[in-house]
GROMACS .gro file of C-alpha atoms in nm:
model
  456
    1MET     CA    1  -1.207  -2.839  -1.921
    2GLU     CA    2  -1.289  -2.894  -1.557
    3LEU     CA    3  -1.604  -3.095  -1.491
    4LEU     CA    4  -1.846  -2.879  -1.298
    5GLU     CA    5  -2.009  -3.002  -0.982
    6GLY     CA    6  -2.375  -3.086  -1.031
    7LYS     CA    7  -2.588  -3.356  -1.182
    8MET     CA    8  -2.443  -3.651  -1.362
    9PRO     CA    9  -2.368  -3.625  -1.737
   10GLY     CA   10  -2.670  -3.703  -1.948
   11THR     CA   11  -2.910  -3.503  -1.729
   12SER     CA   12  -2.982  -3.134  -1.722
   13GLY     CA   13  -2.770  -2.915  -1.499
   14PRO     CA   14  -2.413  -2.782  -1.470
   15ALA     CA   15  -2.254  -3.123  -1.534
   16SER     CA   16  -2.457  -3.160  -1.853
   17VAL     CA   17  -2.342  -2.816  -1.968
   18SER     CA   18  -1.981  -2.908  -1.899
   19THR     CA   19  -2.014  -3.235  -2.092
   20LYS     CA   20  -2.150  -3.051  -2.397
   21LEU     CA   21  -1.869  -2.797  -2.388
   22GLN     CA   22  -1.611  -3.070  -2.338
   23LYS     CA   23  -1.729  -3.226  -2.664
   24VAL     CA   24  -1.685  -2.891  -2.840
   25ALA     CA   25  -1.337  -2.857  -2.687
   26GLU     CA   26  -1.236  -3.208  -2.792
   27LEU     CA   27  -1.350  -3.146  -3.150
   28ALA     CA   28  -1.160  -2.815  -3.158
   29ARG     CA   29  -0.849  -2.985  -3.025
   30GLN     CA   30  -0.865  -3.270  -3.279
   31ALA     CA   31  -0.930  -3.034  -3.573
   32PRO     CA   32  -0.723  -2.716  -3.520
   33GLU     CA   33  -0.803  -2.592  -3.873
   34MET     CA   34  -1.176  -2.657  -3.847
   35VAL     CA   35  -1.420  -2.366  -3.883
   36PHE     CA   36  -1.726  -2.401  -3.659
   37THR     CA   37  -2.046  -2.296  -3.836
   38THR     CA   38  -2.294  -2.444  -3.586
   39LEU     CA   39  -2.233  -2.362  -3.221
   40ALA     CA   40  -2.537  -2.164  -3.110
   41HIS     CA   41  -2.743  -2.479  -3.046
   42HIS     CA   42  -2.524  -2.534  -2.739
   43ILE     CA   43  -2.672  -2.216  -2.592
   44ASP     CA   44  -2.989  -2.359  -2.438
   45MET     CA   45  -3.172  -2.317  -2.109
   46ASP     CA   46  -2.921  -2.531  -1.921
   47LEU     CA   47  -2.630  -2.322  -2.042
   48LEU     CA   48  -2.814  -1.995  -1.972
   49ARG     CA   49  -2.886  -2.113  -1.618
   50GLU     CA   50  -2.519  -2.190  -1.572
   51ALA     CA   51  -2.422  -1.853  -1.726
   52TYR     CA   52  -2.660  -1.686  -1.480
   53ARG     CA   53  -2.501  -1.878  -1.191
   54ARG     CA   54  -2.153  -1.760  -1.294
   55THR     CA   55  -2.256  -1.396  -1.338
   56ARG     CA   56  -2.177  -1.163  -1.049
   57LYS     CA   57  -2.491  -1.056  -0.865
   58ASP     CA   58  -2.347  -0.757  -0.677
   59GLY     CA   59  -2.251  -0.538  -0.972
   60ALA     CA   60  -2.394  -0.194  -1.048
   61GLU     CA   61  -2.706  -0.163  -1.262
   62GLY     CA   62  -2.690  -0.097  -1.634
   63VAL     CA   63  -2.897   0.151  -1.835
   64ASP     CA   64  -3.221  -0.035  -1.757
   65GLY     CA   65  -3.170  -0.003  -1.381
   66GLN     CA   66  -3.249  -0.370  -1.325
   67THR     CA   67  -3.069  -0.549  -1.043
   68ALA     CA   68  -2.977  -0.916  -1.028
   69GLU     CA   69  -3.236  -0.964  -0.752
   70GLN     CA   70  -3.510  -0.820  -0.972
   71TYR     CA   71  -3.406  -1.037  -1.265
   72ALA     CA   72  -3.415  -1.347  -1.043
   73GLU     CA   73  -3.776  -1.283  -0.933
   74ASP     CA   74  -3.897  -1.444  -1.258
   75LEU     CA   75  -3.574  -1.612  -1.363
   76GLU     CA   76  -3.706  -1.897  -1.579
   77ARG     CA   77  -3.932  -1.672  -1.782
   78ASN     CA   78  -3.660  -1.410  -1.825
   79LEU     CA   79  -3.409  -1.669  -1.943
   80GLU     CA   80  -3.660  -1.826  -2.184
   81GLN     CA   81  -3.734  -1.486  -2.338
   82LEU     CA   82  -3.363  -1.411  -2.359
   83LEU     CA   83  -3.298  -1.742  -2.536
   84ASN     CA   84  -3.582  -1.683  -2.783
   85ARG     CA   85  -3.457  -1.335  -2.871
   86PHE     CA   86  -3.101  -1.465  -2.913
   87LYS     CA   87  -3.209  -1.752  -3.140
   88SER     CA   88  -3.445  -1.537  -3.350
   89GLY     CA   89  -3.195  -1.254  -3.391
   90THR     CA   90  -3.426  -1.000  -3.225
   91TYR     CA   91  -3.202  -0.949  -2.922
   92LYS     CA   92  -3.097  -0.585  -2.899
   93ALA     CA   93  -2.771  -0.520  -2.722
   94PRO     CA   94  -2.828  -0.221  -2.490
   95PRO     CA   95  -2.558   0.044  -2.459
   96VAL     CA   96  -2.334   0.022  -2.154
   97ARG     CA   97  -2.360   0.286  -1.884
   98ARG     CA   98  -2.045   0.496  -1.847
   99ALA     CA   99  -1.896   0.529  -1.501
  100TYR     CA  100  -1.555   0.634  -1.369
  101ILE     CA  101  -1.316   0.478  -1.121
  102PRO     CA  102  -1.000   0.637  -0.977
  103LYS     CA  103  -0.691   0.611  -1.194
  104GLY     CA  104  -0.397   0.605  -0.959
  105ASP     CA  105  -0.459   0.863  -0.689
  106GLY     CA  106  -0.656   1.104  -0.905
  107THR     CA  107  -1.000   1.226  -0.806
  108LYS     CA  108  -1.065   1.463  -1.097
  109LYS     CA  109  -1.264   1.329  -1.391
  110SER     CA  110  -0.961   1.369  -1.616
  111GLU     CA  111  -0.765   1.150  -1.373
  112ARG     CA  112  -1.026   0.873  -1.355
  113ARG     CA  113  -1.057   0.565  -1.576
  114PRO     CA  114  -1.384   0.523  -1.768
  115ILE     CA  115  -1.557   0.186  -1.742
  116GLY     CA  116  -1.873   0.046  -1.895
  117ILE     CA  117  -2.153  -0.122  -1.700
  118PRO     CA  118  -2.373  -0.355  -1.911
  119THR     CA  119  -2.724  -0.456  -1.808
  120PHE     CA  120  -2.748  -0.771  -1.599
  121GLU     CA  121  -2.928  -0.964  -1.875
  122ASP     CA  122  -2.661  -0.861  -2.123
  123LYS     CA  123  -2.396  -0.998  -1.887
  124VAL     CA  124  -2.575  -1.334  -1.874
  125LEU     CA  125  -2.593  -1.368  -2.253
  126GLN     CA  126  -2.233  -1.254  -2.295
  127ARG     CA  127  -2.127  -1.512  -2.036
  128ALA     CA  128  -2.310  -1.786  -2.228
  129VAL     CA  129  -2.147  -1.689  -2.558
  130ALA     CA  130  -1.806  -1.662  -2.390
  131MET     CA  131  -1.843  -2.012  -2.244
  132VAL     CA  132  -1.900  -2.161  -2.590
  133LEU     CA  133  -1.619  -1.960  -2.752
  134GLU     CA  134  -1.384  -2.048  -2.469
  135ALA     CA  135  -1.438  -2.419  -2.537
  136VAL     CA  136  -1.301  -2.361  -2.887
  137TYR     CA  137  -1.027  -2.107  -2.828
  138GLU     CA  138  -0.875  -2.266  -2.519
  139GLN     CA  139  -0.750  -2.532  -2.757
  140ASP     CA  140  -0.581  -2.266  -2.974
  141PHE     CA  141  -0.433  -2.027  -2.719
  142LEU     CA  142  -0.063  -2.067  -2.647
  143ASP     CA  143   0.103  -2.121  -2.311
  144CYS     CA  144   0.247  -1.769  -2.317
  145SER     CA  145  -0.091  -1.605  -2.240
  146TYR     CA  146  -0.227  -1.608  -1.885
  147ALA     CA  147  -0.512  -1.357  -1.848
  148PHE     CA  148  -0.881  -1.444  -1.841
  149ARG     CA  149  -0.818  -1.814  -1.891
  150PRO     CA  150  -0.936  -2.102  -1.670
  151GLY     CA  151  -0.670  -2.234  -1.437
  152ARG     CA  152  -0.430  -1.947  -1.510
  153SER     CA  153  -0.351  -1.635  -1.313
  154ALA     CA  154  -0.120  -1.337  -1.281
  155HIS     CA  155   0.087  -1.534  -1.032
  156ASP     CA  156   0.140  -1.806  -1.292
  157ALA     CA  157   0.276  -1.543  -1.531
  158LEU     CA  158   0.500  -1.400  -1.258
  159GLN     CA  159   0.627  -1.743  -1.166
  160ARG     CA  160   0.711  -1.825  -1.529
  161CYS     CA  161   0.894  -1.494  -1.565
  162TRP     CA  162   1.096  -1.566  -1.249
  163GLN     CA  163   1.175  -1.920  -1.363
  164VAL     CA  164   1.301  -1.814  -1.707
  165LEU     CA  165   1.520  -1.537  -1.565
  166MET     CA  166   1.668  -1.759  -1.296
  167GLU     CA  167   1.745  -2.043  -1.537
  168ALA     CA  168   1.909  -1.807  -1.787
  169GLY     CA  169   2.086  -1.588  -1.534
  170GLY     CA  170   1.889  -1.291  -1.657
  171GLY     CA  171   1.906  -1.139  -2.001
  172TYR     CA  172   1.730  -0.854  -2.179
  173VAL     CA  173   1.368  -0.765  -2.108
  174LEU     CA  174   1.154  -0.597  -2.372
  175GLU     CA  175   0.868  -0.420  -2.196
  176ILE     CA  176   0.579  -0.376  -2.441
  177ASP     CA  177   0.319  -0.111  -2.364
  178ILE     CA  178   0.027  -0.096  -2.610
  179GLU     CA  179  -0.148   0.240  -2.596
  180LYS     CA  180  -0.518   0.209  -2.504
  181PHE     CA  181  -0.542  -0.142  -2.644
  182PHE     CA  182  -0.905  -0.209  -2.546
  183ASP     CA  183  -1.012   0.124  -2.701
  184ASN     CA  184  -0.816   0.080  -3.027
  185LEU     CA  185  -0.896  -0.281  -3.115
  186GLU     CA  186  -1.018  -0.278  -3.475
  187PRO     CA  187  -1.350  -0.467  -3.528
  188ILE     CA  188  -1.266  -0.541  -3.892
  189HIS     CA  189  -0.955  -0.735  -3.787
  190LEU     CA  190  -1.137  -0.905  -3.499
  191ARG     CA  191  -1.401  -1.029  -3.741
  192SER     CA  192  -1.135  -1.165  -3.974
  193PHE     CA  193  -0.972  -1.349  -3.683
  194LEU     CA  194  -1.308  -1.496  -3.578
  195ASP     CA  195  -1.370  -1.607  -3.937
  196GLN     CA  196  -1.077  -1.844  -3.908
  197ARG     CA  197  -1.250  -2.047  -3.636
  198VAL     CA  198  -1.613  -1.945  -3.565
  199ARG     CA  199  -1.871  -1.850  -3.829
  200ASP     CA  200  -2.189  -1.942  -3.648
  201GLY     CA  201  -2.449  -1.685  -3.752
  202ASP     CA  202  -2.626  -1.641  -3.419
  203ILE     CA  203  -2.304  -1.601  -3.220
  204ARG     CA  204  -2.140  -1.370  -3.471
  205ARG     CA  205  -2.454  -1.156  -3.492
  206ALA     CA  206  -2.457  -1.116  -3.115
  207ILE     CA  207  -2.088  -1.017  -3.111
  208ASP     CA  208  -2.147  -0.758  -3.382
  209LYS     CA  209  -2.433  -0.610  -3.181
  210TRP     CA  210  -2.213  -0.580  -2.873
  211LEU     CA  211  -1.938  -0.414  -3.076
  212LYS     CA  212  -2.190  -0.154  -3.199
  213ALA     CA  213  -2.392  -0.112  -2.879
  214GLY     CA  214  -2.219   0.208  -2.775
  215VAL     CA  215  -2.185   0.392  -2.443
  216PHE     CA  216  -2.455   0.588  -2.260
  217GLU     CA  217  -2.327   0.904  -2.092
  218GLY     CA  218  -2.473   1.247  -2.030
  219GLY     CA  219  -2.813   1.146  -2.166
  220LYS     CA  220  -2.667   1.043  -2.503
  221VAL     CA  221  -2.544   0.723  -2.664
  222HIS     CA  222  -2.196   0.742  -2.814
  223ARG     CA  223  -2.101   0.471  -3.063
  224PRO     CA  224  -1.722   0.441  -3.102
  225SER     CA  225  -1.598   0.292  -3.427
  226LYS     CA  226  -1.348   0.064  -3.257
  227GLY     CA  227  -1.274  -0.109  -2.929
  228THR     CA  228  -1.425  -0.401  -2.739
  229PRO     CA  229  -1.757  -0.388  -2.549
  230GLN     CA  230  -1.674  -0.182  -2.242
  231GLY     CA  231  -1.715  -0.381  -1.923
  232GLY     CA  232  -1.852  -0.673  -2.120
  233VAL     CA  233  -1.806  -1.030  -1.999
  234VAL     CA  234  -1.711  -1.134  -2.352
  235SER     CA  235  -1.461  -0.850  -2.396
  236PRO     CA  236  -1.160  -1.021  -2.228
  237LEU     CA  237  -1.200  -1.327  -2.449
  238LEU     CA  238  -1.228  -1.117  -2.765
  239SER     CA  239  -0.915  -0.925  -2.666
  240ASN     CA  240  -0.731  -1.253  -2.610
  241ILE     CA  241  -0.834  -1.373  -2.956
  242TYR     CA  242  -0.706  -1.046  -3.104
  243LEU     CA  243  -0.364  -1.055  -2.936
  244HIS     CA  244  -0.335  -1.430  -2.992
  245GLU     CA  245  -0.327  -1.357  -3.364
  246VAL     CA  246  -0.142  -1.026  -3.355
  247LEU     CA  247   0.131  -1.115  -3.104
  248ASP     CA  248   0.135  -1.470  -2.970
  249LYS     CA  249   0.120  -1.671  -3.293
  250TRP     CA  250   0.335  -1.420  -3.479
  251PHE     CA  251   0.611  -1.437  -3.220
  252ASP     CA  252   0.593  -1.814  -3.182
  253ARG     CA  253   0.583  -1.903  -3.551
  254GLU     CA  254   0.758  -1.620  -3.733
  255VAL     CA  255   0.984  -1.432  -3.491
  256ARG     CA  256   1.136  -1.688  -3.258
  257PRO     CA  257   1.266  -1.922  -3.534
  258ARG     CA  258   1.463  -1.628  -3.679
  259LEU     CA  259   1.636  -1.531  -3.355
  260THR     CA  260   1.990  -1.629  -3.261
  261GLY     CA  261   1.934  -1.698  -2.890
  262LYS     CA  262   1.651  -1.808  -2.668
  263ALA     CA  263   1.349  -1.584  -2.618
  264GLU     CA  264   1.012  -1.616  -2.445
  265LEU     CA  265   0.702  -1.399  -2.457
  266ILE     CA  266   0.480  -1.366  -2.151
  267ARG     CA  267   0.144  -1.194  -2.185
  268PHE     CA  268  -0.128  -1.113  -1.933
  269ALA     CA  269  -0.401  -0.940  -2.139
  270ASP     CA  270  -0.220  -0.637  -2.286
  271ASP     CA  271   0.064  -0.649  -2.031
  272VAL     CA  272   0.345  -0.802  -2.236
  273ILE     CA  273   0.714  -0.866  -2.186
  274VAL     CA  274   0.963  -1.065  -2.393
  275LEU     CA  275   1.270  -1.217  -2.228
  276PHE     CA  276   1.581  -1.248  -2.448
  277ALA     CA  277   1.916  -1.412  -2.394
  278LEU     CA  278   2.082  -1.175  -2.644
  279GLU     CA  279   2.056  -0.799  -2.682
  280VAL     CA  280   2.075  -0.821  -3.061
  281ASP     CA  281   1.755  -1.026  -3.065
  282ALA     CA  282   1.579  -0.780  -2.836
  283LYS     CA  283   1.669  -0.490  -3.065
  284LYS     CA  284   1.560  -0.683  -3.371
  285VAL     CA  285   1.212  -0.744  -3.229
  286MET     CA  286   1.191  -0.388  -3.097
  287ASN     CA  287   1.250  -0.260  -3.451
  288VAL     CA  288   0.980  -0.470  -3.621
  289LEU     CA  289   0.717  -0.451  -3.346
  290PRO     CA  290   0.571  -0.106  -3.432
  291LYS     CA  291   0.502  -0.214  -3.789
  292ARG     CA  292   0.344  -0.539  -3.677
  293LEU     CA  293   0.108  -0.370  -3.433
  294GLY     CA  294   0.038  -0.079  -3.667
  295ARG     CA  295  -0.096  -0.322  -3.926
  296TYR     CA  296  -0.378  -0.399  -3.682
  297GLY     CA  297  -0.450  -0.046  -3.559
  298LEU     CA  298  -0.235  -0.061  -3.246
  299ASN     CA  299   0.046   0.166  -3.130
  300LEU     CA  300   0.331   0.130  -2.883
  301HIS     CA  301   0.374   0.382  -2.605
  302PRO     CA  302   0.685   0.579  -2.708
  303THR     CA  303   0.848   0.593  -2.364
  304LYS     CA  304   0.705   0.297  -2.175
  305THR     CA  305   0.811   0.046  -2.439
  306LYS     CA  306   1.181  -0.019  -2.380
  307ILE     CA  307   1.460  -0.274  -2.348
  308VAL     CA  308   1.598  -0.332  -1.999
  309GLN     CA  309   1.931  -0.501  -1.942
  310PHE     CA  310   1.864  -0.753  -1.669
  311ARG     CA  311   2.181  -0.955  -1.632
  312ARG     CA  312   2.287  -1.119  -1.305
  313PRO     CA  313   2.511  -0.860  -1.134
  314ARG     CA  314   2.880  -0.927  -1.098
  315GLN     CA  315   2.958  -0.639  -0.865
  316GLU     CA  316   2.858  -0.629  -0.500
  317SER     CA  317   2.557  -0.428  -0.400
  318ARG     CA  318   2.358  -0.382  -0.084
  319LYS     CA  319   2.124  -0.667  -0.009
  320GLY     CA  320   1.764  -0.609  -0.111
  321ARG     CA  321   1.822  -0.296  -0.318
  322PRO     CA  322   1.691  -0.273  -0.675
  323GLN     CA  323   1.965  -0.251  -0.935
  324GLY     CA  324   1.869   0.087  -1.080
  325PRO     CA  325   1.804   0.065  -1.456
  326GLY     CA  326   1.838  -0.314  -1.433
  327SER     CA  327   1.490  -0.348  -1.284
  328PHE     CA  328   1.151  -0.370  -1.450
  329ASP     CA  329   0.784  -0.381  -1.351
  330LEU     CA  330   0.535  -0.656  -1.435
  331LEU     CA  331   0.182  -0.701  -1.301
  332GLY     CA  332   0.233  -0.473  -1.003
  333PHE     CA  333   0.576  -0.601  -0.900
  334THR     CA  334   0.923  -0.456  -0.947
  335HIS     CA  335   1.172  -0.727  -1.045
  336TYR     CA  336   1.537  -0.681  -0.948
  337TRP     CA  337   1.849  -0.877  -0.852
  338ALA     CA  338   1.937  -0.917  -0.485
  339LYS     CA  339   2.147  -1.141  -0.265
  340SER     CA  340   1.972  -1.434  -0.096
  341GLN     CA  341   2.040  -1.538   0.263
  342LYS     CA  342   2.290  -1.789   0.125
  343GLY     CA  343   2.474  -1.513  -0.061
  344ASN     CA  344   2.354  -1.603  -0.412
  345TRP     CA  345   2.213  -1.359  -0.664
  346VAL     CA  346   1.840  -1.421  -0.714
  347VAL     CA  347   1.555  -1.246  -0.895
  348THR     CA  348   1.348  -1.074  -0.627
  349ARG     CA  349   1.008  -0.909  -0.650
  350LYS     CA  350   0.862  -0.626  -0.445
  351THR     CA  351   0.539  -0.431  -0.469
  352ALA     CA  352   0.580  -0.165  -0.737
  353ARG     CA  353   0.605   0.186  -0.596
  354ASP     CA  354   0.299   0.323  -0.776
  355ARG     CA  355   0.084   0.025  -0.673
  356PHE     CA  356   0.197   0.057  -0.312
  357SER     CA  357   0.123   0.430  -0.296
  358ARG     CA  358  -0.214   0.381  -0.465
  359SER     CA  359  -0.316   0.109  -0.218
  360ILE     CA  360  -0.220   0.318   0.084
  361LYS     CA  361  -0.401   0.620  -0.057
  362ARG     CA  362  -0.723   0.423  -0.100
  363VAL     CA  363  -0.706   0.278   0.252
  364SER     CA  364  -0.643   0.622   0.400
  365GLN     CA  365  -0.937   0.768   0.207
  366TRP     CA  366  -1.158   0.486   0.329
  367CYS     CA  367  -1.052   0.546   0.689
  368ARG     CA  368  -1.129   0.915   0.655
  369ARG     CA  369  -1.475   0.857   0.505
  370ASN     CA  370  -1.570   0.584   0.752
  371ARG     CA  371  -1.401   0.704   1.071
  372HIS     CA  372  -1.737   0.732   1.252
  373LEU     CA  373  -1.832   0.368   1.197
  374PRO     CA  374  -1.812   0.141   1.503
  375VAL     CA  375  -1.453   0.028   1.558
  376ARG     CA  376  -1.552  -0.338   1.523
  377ASP     CA  377  -1.699  -0.271   1.176
  378GLN     CA  378  -1.390  -0.077   1.071
  379GLN     CA  379  -1.167  -0.360   1.192
  380ARG     CA  380  -1.367  -0.616   0.995
  381ILE     CA  381  -1.352  -0.422   0.668
  382LEU     CA  382  -0.987  -0.323   0.705
  383SER     CA  383  -0.903  -0.686   0.773
  384ARG     CA  384  -1.065  -0.783   0.443
  385LYS     CA  385  -0.867  -0.515   0.265
  386LEU     CA  386  -0.542  -0.637   0.418
  387ILE     CA  387  -0.616  -1.001   0.338
  388GLY     CA  388  -0.698  -0.906  -0.021
  389HIS     CA  389  -0.367  -0.721  -0.047
  390TYR     CA  390  -0.176  -1.020   0.096
  391GLN     CA  391  -0.353  -1.258  -0.141
  392TYR     CA  392  -0.209  -1.074  -0.439
  393TYR     CA  393   0.117  -0.920  -0.317
  394GLY     CA  394   0.203  -1.193  -0.066
  395ILE     CA  395   0.481  -1.364  -0.261
  396THR     CA  396   0.821  -1.493  -0.158
  397GLY     CA  397   1.071  -1.208  -0.116
  398ASN     CA  398   0.812  -0.935  -0.067
  399SER     CA  399   0.790  -0.949   0.312
  400ARG     CA  400   0.941  -0.602   0.360
  401ALA     CA  401   0.674  -0.435   0.146
  402LEU     CA  402   0.397  -0.639   0.313
  403THR     CA  403   0.519  -0.539   0.659
  404ARG     CA  404   0.536  -0.175   0.558
  405PHE     CA  405   0.185  -0.191   0.411
  406HIS     CA  406   0.053  -0.335   0.737
  407TYR     CA  407   0.227  -0.054   0.928
  408GLU     CA  408   0.091   0.219   0.697
  409VAL     CA  409  -0.264   0.084   0.726
  410ARG     CA  410  -0.237   0.089   1.106
  411ARG     CA  411  -0.099   0.443   1.093
  412ALA     CA  412  -0.383   0.566   0.869
  413TRP     CA  413  -0.640   0.399   1.093
  414ARG     CA  414  -0.495   0.562   1.404
  415LYS     CA  415  -0.481   0.901   1.233
  416TRP     CA  416  -0.849   0.908   1.139
  417LEU     CA  417  -0.974   0.743   1.456
  418GLY     CA  418  -0.801   1.026   1.639
  419ARG     CA  419  -1.012   1.280   1.450
  420ARG     CA  420  -1.350   1.125   1.529
  421SER     CA  421  -1.437   1.374   1.800
  422ASP     CA  422  -1.225   1.668   1.905
  423GLY     CA  423  -0.945   1.595   1.656
  424SER     CA  424  -0.682   1.592   1.928
  425GLY     CA  425  -0.545   1.263   1.803
  426MET     CA  426  -0.486   0.918   1.950
  427SER     CA  427  -0.167   0.821   2.125
  428TRP     CA  428   0.020   0.510   2.011
  429GLU     CA  429  -0.028   0.360   2.358
  430ARG     CA  430  -0.405   0.393   2.339
  431PHE     CA  431  -0.407   0.271   1.979
  432VAL     CA  432  -0.198  -0.037   2.067
  433ARG     CA  433  -0.447  -0.126   2.342
  434MET     CA  434  -0.734  -0.088   2.097
  435VAL     CA  435  -0.564  -0.299   1.830
  436ALA     CA  436  -0.502  -0.572   2.084
  437ARG     CA  437  -0.879  -0.590   2.121
  438TYR     CA  438  -0.949  -0.541   1.748
  439PRO     CA  439  -0.643  -0.691   1.575
  440LEU     CA  440  -0.560  -0.659   1.208
  441PRO     CA  441  -0.421  -0.963   1.021
  442ARG     CA  442  -0.044  -0.982   1.011
  443PRO     CA  443   0.144  -0.999   0.677
  444ILE     CA  444   0.168  -1.342   0.520
  445ALA     CA  445   0.328  -1.471   0.201
  446VAL     CA  446   0.023  -1.645   0.057
  447HIS     CA  447   0.221  -1.756  -0.247
  448SER     CA  448   0.528  -1.871  -0.055
  449ILE     CA  449   0.758  -2.108  -0.245
  450LEU     CA  450   0.850  -2.279   0.083
  451ARG     CA  451   0.487  -2.328   0.187
  452HIS     CA  452   0.392  -2.473  -0.151
  453ALA     CA  453   0.693  -2.704  -0.144
  454ALA     CA  454   0.588  -2.833   0.196
  455SER     CA  455   0.221  -2.873   0.095
  456PRO     CA  456   0.205  -2.909  -0.286
   0.00000   0.00000   0.00000
């Protein structure tokens, strides 16, 4: 684990916390079959302070209405009381507050995704528990999983996918879509998975309380019988533990040795694909997968789970055009074969159509709602939105989609600026003059292969 900046080991502070967790990680690495029964003593004031430091301070309030600023007014006393309640078992996990965010372009409640908002104090304790569990489980997790892990990202998963396909000349892609995974995770199985590695009473008691805390909505608390703590800091780690046992280990130890050709699983949370050299192997796994997931309360989406033939094309096709059914989506990108500038077939990625449309829709809605803000303020916020888009979608080969996104943002901005007063509109000439004074950042491939090769 990465040594945190702070005081030297042996003193209190972030570096001391990191040293303690490094010892836990080293023990877990040396004894992969060991069951930890005493871990809670690592959760002390130093670790709670570090958990507080890592917890976002700008999130919405939970059911208690307390903000991070209010919690910080008497931070030491609040953390001491939190630690005492955790150690004594008197900590009560509050229900999470239900809120909704847009799902795609929908604005109706039925078209919005429900999320849970824990209290700030609950986030701090969950962060502390997750830090200790992470020290153990990072030694167990396989290289095929990329989400919610230190030093790993969606771009790492995308790069590995690209590398495997290029080296093999394509193959067969099994797209796995697990229906409502975070809602259908079975606590009884999660507890059995935790039993294999962590049986510390204080930590397990806290996890059980979070699993049973429920959701506050409409003046009532609803307590679902399954699923992970909604919006909880510890939820991503628990979901990784679940799928590590259900999918990762199973594929690595039981499935792959029985296949005829090469195969590799790539997982980012519940976004999963398996790359096969042979179609017969892809069909074999496709046939046994529903039974495997069903054993742990999970179901495959009947239409979104499919096998895609993704072989390197032999016939000529127009440069830059997706190859119809021979394309697939992963983590917001459509993968397809296209000709490079040198005339070779290469795996190319472009922003997925639904992600592109959703992003443009949100920018346009923002421009409409904020069209009366000063132009300088609009330019500053739109620039942040564009830079954020480039930071994720700015990969090699996606320049066309980035350029189009930049154009569509400018067009939406012009449209709603033109309706600020009389609604008569704004000519392109006038808009170009304004943008020269208030420019928007141009598209850039943040994750360019060429740039990284030049400056590794």
